[in-house]
Amino acid sequence: MPDEALHLPLINRILALEKDTPGSLLPILHAIQQGAGYIPSIAVPEIAQALNLSKAEVQGVISFYHDFRTTPPAQHILRLCQAESCQSMGSGLLAAQLKERLSLNESGDSADARVSLQTVYCLGACACSPAMEIDGRLHARLTPERLDDLVNRCLEGQAC
Ligand code: FES
């Protein structure tokens, strides 16, 4: 379990800058996630107090938006498209390949927190399906062999 208290200075800095701006809850949450990589649970009471909201209100907003993380991100984020075009070109098999190869749990995370697989619906590369982003970089026309090679490079610390 990470020491969430390490993020308190960041959280307090962001709150001091943004708390008096109307409608600042979402910008505050985005800023915390950008700085810490996720929304630590320790941020919830701090935000609630600063914005005069209940903790349940803050928690409700965090859980409503899927882009907010409440756990630290993995070292490498794989975003595999499962929309129609990619599905028709075998992205389901690629997902199964990744889950088996990396021993991913139900949430798509590896036990060593090195890799997290997320399902997305269209990366704007439908003409080159199947497509996937690795750490923000798009890869298209994937095959099982190319995927294996990309994962190897990623795990070895090479550019992927
Ligand atoms: S359907 Fe996969 S990139 Fe558009």
Short mmCIF file of C-alpha atoms and ligand atoms in Angstrom, two decimals:
data_model
loop_
_atom_site.label_atom_id
_atom_site.label_comp_id
_atom_site.label_asym_id
_atom_site.label_seq_id
_atom_site.Cartn_x
_atom_site.Cartn_y
_atom_site.Cartn_z
CA MET A 1 0.00 0.00 0.00
CA PRO A 2 1.52 3.32 -1.02
CA ASP A 3 2.08 5.99 1.60
CA GLU A 4 -0.72 8.33 0.58
CA ALA A 5 0.43 11.02 3.00
CA LEU A 6 3.27 11.71 0.56
CA HIS A 7 0.66 13.30 -1.71
CA LEU A 8 -0.69 15.72 0.92
CA PRO A 9 1.57 18.65 -0.06
CA LEU A 10 0.44 18.30 -3.69
CA ILE A 11 -3.21 18.06 -2.68
CA ASN A 12 -2.98 21.09 -0.40
CA ARG A 13 -1.19 23.13 -3.08
CA ILE A 14 -3.90 22.35 -5.61
CA LEU A 15 -6.69 23.10 -3.14
CA ALA A 16 -5.11 26.41 -2.16
CA LEU A 17 -4.99 27.43 -5.83
CA GLU A 18 -8.41 26.16 -6.94
CA LYS A 19 -10.81 25.93 -3.99
CA ASP A 20 -12.36 29.39 -4.45
CA THR A 21 -13.01 28.93 -8.17
CA PRO A 22 -16.66 28.05 -8.85
CA GLY A 23 -17.06 24.52 -10.24
CA SER A 24 -13.56 23.57 -9.26
CA LEU A 25 -14.18 19.98 -8.14
CA LEU A 26 -13.40 18.36 -11.50
CA PRO A 27 -10.33 20.53 -12.20
CA ILE A 28 -9.05 19.73 -8.70
CA LEU A 29 -9.53 16.00 -9.23
CA HIS A 30 -7.82 16.14 -12.63
CA ALA A 31 -4.90 18.11 -11.19
CA ILE A 32 -4.44 15.65 -8.33
CA GLN A 33 -4.56 12.69 -10.71
CA GLN A 34 -2.10 14.37 -13.05
CA GLY A 35 0.29 15.04 -10.19
CA ALA A 36 -0.07 11.84 -8.19
CA GLY A 37 -1.09 9.44 -10.97
CA TYR A 38 -4.35 8.66 -9.15
CA ILE A 39 -6.74 10.11 -6.56
CA PRO A 40 -5.48 8.94 -3.17
CA SER A 41 -8.24 8.25 -0.65
CA ILE A 42 -6.59 10.76 1.66
CA ALA A 43 -7.61 13.49 -0.82
CA VAL A 44 -11.34 12.94 -0.34
CA PRO A 45 -11.75 14.50 3.14
CA GLU A 46 -9.33 17.30 2.23
CA ILE A 47 -11.33 18.19 -0.88
CA ALA A 48 -14.66 17.85 0.94
CA GLN A 49 -13.56 20.25 3.66
CA ALA A 50 -12.04 22.78 1.25
CA LEU A 51 -15.13 22.86 -1.02
CA ASN A 52 -17.69 22.51 1.78
CA LEU A 53 -19.00 19.26 0.34
CA SER A 54 -19.65 15.93 1.99
CA LYS A 55 -17.10 13.15 1.52
CA ALA A 56 -19.88 11.13 -0.16
CA GLU A 57 -20.37 13.88 -2.75
CA VAL A 58 -16.66 13.93 -3.58
CA GLN A 59 -16.49 10.14 -3.66
CA GLY A 60 -19.57 10.03 -5.87
CA VAL A 61 -17.94 12.25 -8.50
CA ILE A 62 -14.73 10.22 -8.42
CA SER A 63 -16.58 6.95 -8.92
CA PHE A 64 -18.88 8.39 -11.63
CA TYR A 65 -16.04 9.19 -14.03
CA HIS A 66 -14.17 6.11 -15.20
CA ASP A 67 -11.03 8.09 -16.00
CA PHE A 68 -10.37 8.78 -12.33
CA ARG A 69 -8.16 6.16 -10.76
CA THR A 70 -8.23 5.41 -7.04
CA THR A 71 -5.16 3.18 -7.10
CA PRO A 72 -1.67 3.97 -8.36
CA PRO A 73 -1.24 3.32 -12.08
CA ALA A 74 0.82 0.44 -13.39
CA GLN A 75 4.21 1.14 -14.90
CA HIS A 76 2.86 0.44 -18.40
CA ILE A 77 -0.70 1.15 -19.56
CA LEU A 78 -2.01 -0.92 -22.48
CA ARG A 79 -5.26 0.36 -24.01
CA LEU A 80 -6.64 -2.26 -26.38
CA CYS A 81 -9.53 -1.32 -28.63
CA GLN A 82 -12.55 -3.60 -28.54
CA ALA A 83 -14.88 -1.60 -30.76
CA GLU A 84 -16.49 -3.14 -33.83
CA SER A 85 -13.71 -2.81 -36.39
CA CYS A 86 -11.01 -4.08 -34.04
CA GLN A 87 -13.27 -6.87 -32.79
CA SER A 88 -13.80 -8.03 -36.37
CA MET A 89 -10.01 -8.11 -36.85
CA GLY A 90 -9.25 -10.24 -33.80
CA SER A 91 -8.80 -7.88 -30.86
CA GLY A 92 -10.65 -10.33 -28.61
CA LEU A 93 -7.94 -12.91 -29.23
CA LEU A 94 -5.26 -10.32 -28.57
CA ALA A 95 -6.90 -9.49 -25.22
CA ALA A 96 -6.91 -13.18 -24.30
CA GLN A 97 -3.25 -13.43 -25.35
CA LEU A 98 -2.31 -10.51 -23.10
CA LYS A 99 -4.29 -11.83 -20.14
CA GLU A 100 -2.60 -15.21 -20.34
CA ARG A 101 0.90 -13.94 -21.12
CA LEU A 102 0.89 -11.32 -18.36
CA SER A 103 -1.29 -13.24 -15.84
CA LEU A 104 -3.66 -10.29 -15.56
CA ASN A 105 -6.36 -10.28 -12.91
CA GLU A 106 -10.04 -9.47 -13.52
CA SER A 107 -9.25 -5.74 -13.47
CA GLY A 108 -6.56 -6.19 -16.10
CA ASP A 109 -3.64 -5.59 -13.73
CA SER A 110 -0.53 -7.72 -13.40
CA ALA A 111 0.38 -8.88 -9.90
CA ASP A 112 3.69 -6.99 -10.00
CA ALA A 113 1.91 -3.71 -10.95
CA ARG A 114 4.06 -3.40 -14.06
CA VAL A 115 1.24 -3.65 -16.60
CA SER A 116 -2.40 -2.68 -16.73
CA LEU A 117 -4.67 -3.60 -19.65
CA GLN A 118 -7.62 -1.32 -20.28
CA THR A 119 -10.39 -1.85 -22.79
CA VAL A 120 -11.23 1.17 -24.93
CA TYR A 121 -13.75 1.69 -27.67
CA CYS A 122 -12.11 3.18 -30.73
CA LEU A 123 -8.71 4.81 -30.91
CA GLY A 124 -9.45 6.47 -34.24
CA ALA A 125 -7.42 3.89 -36.17
CA CYS A 126 -10.28 1.73 -37.43
CA ALA A 127 -8.81 1.47 -40.96
CA CYS A 128 -5.74 -0.17 -39.42
CA SER A 129 -7.44 -2.50 -36.95
CA PRO A 130 -6.75 -4.04 -34.54
CA ALA A 131 -5.24 -1.16 -32.63
CA MET A 132 -3.77 -0.57 -29.17
CA GLU A 133 -1.98 2.19 -27.30
CA ILE A 134 1.02 1.39 -25.15
CA ASP A 135 1.90 4.20 -22.77
CA GLY A 136 0.13 6.66 -25.05
CA ARG A 137 1.71 5.46 -28.30
CA LEU A 138 -0.59 4.01 -30.95
CA HIS A 139 0.14 0.65 -32.58
CA ALA A 140 -2.07 -0.62 -35.39
CA ARG A 141 -2.44 -3.67 -37.64
CA LEU A 142 -1.48 -5.80 -34.65
CA THR A 143 -0.87 -9.48 -35.00
CA PRO A 144 -0.22 -11.93 -32.16
CA GLU A 145 3.47 -11.91 -33.10
CA ARG A 146 3.73 -8.10 -33.19
CA LEU A 147 1.89 -7.88 -29.90
CA ASP A 148 4.30 -10.35 -28.30
CA ASP A 149 7.25 -8.36 -29.62
CA LEU A 150 5.82 -5.06 -28.33
CA VAL A 151 5.16 -6.53 -24.88
CA ASN A 152 8.69 -7.95 -24.75
CA ARG A 153 10.18 -4.58 -25.63
CA CYS A 154 7.99 -2.86 -23.08
CA LEU A 155 8.92 -5.25 -20.27
CA GLU A 156 12.60 -4.98 -21.16
CA GLY A 157 12.42 -1.22 -20.78
CA GLN A 158 12.85 -0.46 -24.47
CA ALA A 159 10.75 2.06 -26.35
CA CYS A 160 7.44 0.44 -27.20
S1 FES B 1 -12.64 0.37 -33.81
FE1 FES B 1 -10.66 0.10 -33.02
S2 FES B 1 -9.64 1.90 -33.55
FE2 FES B 1 -11.68 2.26 -34.19
#
